């Protein structure tokens, strides 16, 4: 399983765009990139998933360069409620596998 | 309910006692995971079940930890002779698994264990 590296923490202000980058230099050909969000006292929840280029949903965008050795989660116009820990994971989807979470990025959004 | 259900939500026990934590996955989800999360830390993988295959127990920290799963339903995580360092939130997650797997895990609210 590809190991991921993310910043430990990030600070932002309401209304700003936040970009969290994850490095996964050893990503395999059949690995997908998935991001989860965790609020205090809750289990993580799925945000977005992608394989290459760009994926966008109602919550975030995910940018993946051609070499796929990194990915960037983009949160547009963050609010206080986006304060959470964000985890980047990589792994294959064509068969079952165990998902290993790293330490995540603790995002603090200030007023 | 439609989500992953865990019980108890909170458990306080004395050092040396055994505890059992229960997880009810989403119906039809063949994959089930247990994670441990200490205060302020990331998720630590414990064990993974996929259908009727042998579970991946590579994350269990010691032989005091064990987990069972009945078919593709309920799972129980057992911690014997609890120690203070076992204090954490124990999170269970399920996913479709197998060929239907989308990579999306659905988590329960967790069981908070405090060992005095």
Tab-separated table of N, CA and C in Angstrom, chain B residues 20-66:
chain	number	residue	atom	x	y	z
B	20	UNK	N	-15.750	-5.935	25.709
B	20	UNK	CA	-16.207	-6.320	24.370
B	20	UNK	C	-16.880	-5.116	23.727
B	21	UNK	N	-16.485	-4.854	22.508
B	21	UNK	CA	-17.066	-3.766	21.738
B	21	UNK	C	-17.739	-4.379	20.514
B	22	UNK	N	-18.915	-3.861	20.209
B	22	UNK	CA	-19.711	-4.470	19.150
B	22	UNK	C	-19.887	-3.518	17.972
B	23	UNK	N	-19.934	-4.105	16.774
B	23	UNK	CA	-20.148	-3.322	15.562
B	23	UNK	C	-21.173	-4.018	14.677
B	24	UNK	N	-22.204	-3.284	14.288
B	24	UNK	CA	-23.184	-3.760	13.314
B	24	UNK	C	-22.953	-3.005	12.008
B	25	UNK	N	-22.441	-3.670	10.987
B	25	UNK	CA	-22.150	-2.956	9.738
B	25	UNK	C	-23.424	-2.691	8.945
B	26	UNK	N	-23.269	-1.945	7.885
B	26	UNK	CA	-24.387	-1.714	6.981
B	26	UNK	C	-24.729	-3.022	6.277
B	27	UNK	N	-26.006	-3.312	6.177
B	27	UNK	CA	-26.440	-4.554	5.560
B	27	UNK	C	-25.919	-4.651	4.125
B	28	UNK	N	-25.341	-5.803	3.805
B	28	UNK	CA	-24.818	-6.013	2.457
B	28	UNK	C	-23.353	-5.657	2.304
B	29	UNK	N	-22.776	-5.023	3.303
B	29	UNK	CA	-21.350	-4.695	3.260
B	29	UNK	C	-20.542	-5.910	3.693
B	30	UNK	N	-19.680	-6.375	2.806
B	30	UNK	CA	-18.925	-7.574	3.113
B	30	UNK	C	-17.610	-7.279	3.836
B	31	UNK	N	-17.139	-6.061	3.737
B	31	UNK	CA	-15.874	-5.687	4.369
B	31	UNK	C	-16.133	-4.929	5.669
B	32	UNK	N	-15.350	-5.246	6.688
B	32	UNK	CA	-15.500	-4.594	7.991
B	32	UNK	C	-14.121	-4.340	8.572
B	33	UNK	N	-13.957	-3.150	9.131
B	33	UNK	CA	-12.671	-2.716	9.660
B	33	UNK	C	-12.823	-2.255	11.109
B	34	UNK	N	-11.780	-2.482	11.882
B	34	UNK	CA	-11.666	-1.875	13.199
B	34	UNK	C	-10.410	-0.992	13.219
B	35	UNK	N	-10.595	0.211	13.789
B	35	UNK	CA	-9.487	1.130	13.967
B	35	UNK	C	-9.485	1.610	15.414
B	36	UNK	N	-8.312	2.013	15.863
B	36	UNK	CA	-8.187	2.625	17.178
B	36	UNK	C	-7.696	4.051	16.988
B	37	UNK	N	-8.291	4.972	17.745
B	37	UNK	CA	-7.865	6.363	17.654
B	37	UNK	C	-7.643	6.924	19.054
B	38	UNK	N	-6.408	7.158	19.384
B	38	UNK	CA	-6.081	7.774	20.658
B	38	UNK	C	-6.312	9.275	20.552
B	39	UNK	N	-6.439	9.924	21.667
B	39	UNK	CA	-6.763	11.342	21.715
B	39	UNK	C	-5.761	12.154	20.905
B	40	UNK	N	-6.276	12.910	19.941
B	40	UNK	CA	-5.428	13.782	19.140
B	40	UNK	C	-4.586	13.085	18.099
B	41	UNK	N	-4.803	11.789	17.897
B	41	UNK	CA	-3.982	11.027	16.960
B	41	UNK	C	-4.820	10.611	15.748
B	42	UNK	N	-4.124	10.035	14.772
B	42	UNK	CA	-4.799	9.500	13.592
B	42	UNK	C	-5.380	8.133	13.877
B	43	UNK	N	-5.955	7.531	12.855
B	43	UNK	CA	-6.567	6.212	12.997
B	43	UNK	C	-5.511	5.127	12.835
B	44	UNK	N	-5.525	4.200	13.759
B	44	UNK	CA	-4.582	3.084	13.742
B	44	UNK	C	-5.337	1.823	13.327
B	45	UNK	N	-4.951	1.232	12.229
B	45	UNK	CA	-5.601	0.019	11.740
B	45	UNK	C	-5.402	-1.131	12.721
B	46	UNK	N	-6.481	-1.866	12.984
B	46	UNK	CA	-6.400	-3.026	13.867
B	46	UNK	C	-6.611	-4.328	13.111
B	47	UNK	N	-7.780	-4.462	12.471
B	47	UNK	CA	-8.133	-5.732	11.835
B	47	UNK	C	-9.137	-5.467	10.723
B	48	UNK	N	-9.141	-6.366	9.735
B	48	UNK	CA	-9.980	-6.212	8.563
B	48	UNK	C	-10.585	-7.560	8.203
B	49	UNK	N	-11.891	-7.582	8.004
B	49	UNK	CA	-12.611	-8.772	7.575
B	49	UNK	C	-13.164	-8.535	6.172
B	50	UNK	N	-13.061	-9.540	5.318
B	50	UNK	CA	-13.657	-9.467	3.996
B	50	UNK	C	-14.370	-10.785	3.728
B	51	UNK	N	-15.679	-10.746	3.768
B	51	UNK	CA	-16.472	-11.930	3.485
B	51	UNK	C	-16.060	-13.097	4.365
B	52	UNK	N	-15.875	-14.245	3.735
B	52	UNK	CA	-15.490	-15.449	4.471
B	52	UNK	C	-13.989	-15.699	4.450
B	53	UNK	N	-13.234	-14.733	3.953
B	53	UNK	CA	-11.777	-14.892	3.924
B	53	UNK	C	-11.201	-14.748	5.323
B	54	UNK	N	-10.006	-15.292	5.501
B	54	UNK	CA	-9.326	-15.133	6.789
B	54	UNK	C	-9.086	-13.650	7.045
B	55	UNK	N	-9.370	-13.170	8.241
B	55	UNK	CA	-9.191	-11.742	8.533
B	55	UNK	C	-7.720	-11.338	8.510
B	56	UNK	N	-7.488	-10.087	8.200
B	56	UNK	CA	-6.146	-9.512	8.265
B	56	UNK	C	-5.976	-8.933	9.664
B	57	UNK	N	-5.213	-9.620	10.486
B	57	UNK	CA	-5.053	-9.232	11.882
B	57	UNK	C	-3.745	-8.487	12.126
B	58	UNK	N	-3.132	-8.032	11.057
B	58	UNK	CA	-1.776	-7.505	11.174
B	58	UNK	C	-1.667	-6.254	12.041
B	59	UNK	N	-2.768	-5.578	12.292
B	59	UNK	CA	-2.716	-4.357	13.086
B	59	UNK	C	-2.989	-4.546	14.570
B	60	UNK	N	-3.373	-5.731	14.979
B	60	UNK	CA	-3.664	-5.948	16.402
B	60	UNK	C	-2.375	-5.754	17.208
B	61	UNK	N	-2.413	-4.899	18.234
B	61	UNK	CA	-1.185	-4.526	18.934
B	61	UNK	C	-0.621	-5.589	19.860
B	62	UNK	N	-1.448	-6.497	20.319
B	62	UNK	CA	-0.955	-7.550	21.209
B	62	UNK	C	-1.951	-8.694	21.219
B	63	UNK	N	-1.567	-9.792	21.853
B	63	UNK	CA	-2.478	-10.951	21.904
B	63	UNK	C	-3.628	-10.734	22.875
B	64	UNK	N	-3.671	-9.576	23.523
B	64	UNK	CA	-4.833	-9.263	24.356
B	64	UNK	C	-6.020	-8.821	23.494
B	65	UNK	N	-5.718	-8.491	22.260
B	65	UNK	CA	-6.758	-8.008	21.339
B	65	UNK	C	-7.172	-9.144	20.405
B	66	UNK	N	-8.492	-9.290	20.231
B	66	UNK	CA	-8.997	-10.257	19.271
B	66	UNK	C	-10.312	-9.728	18.720
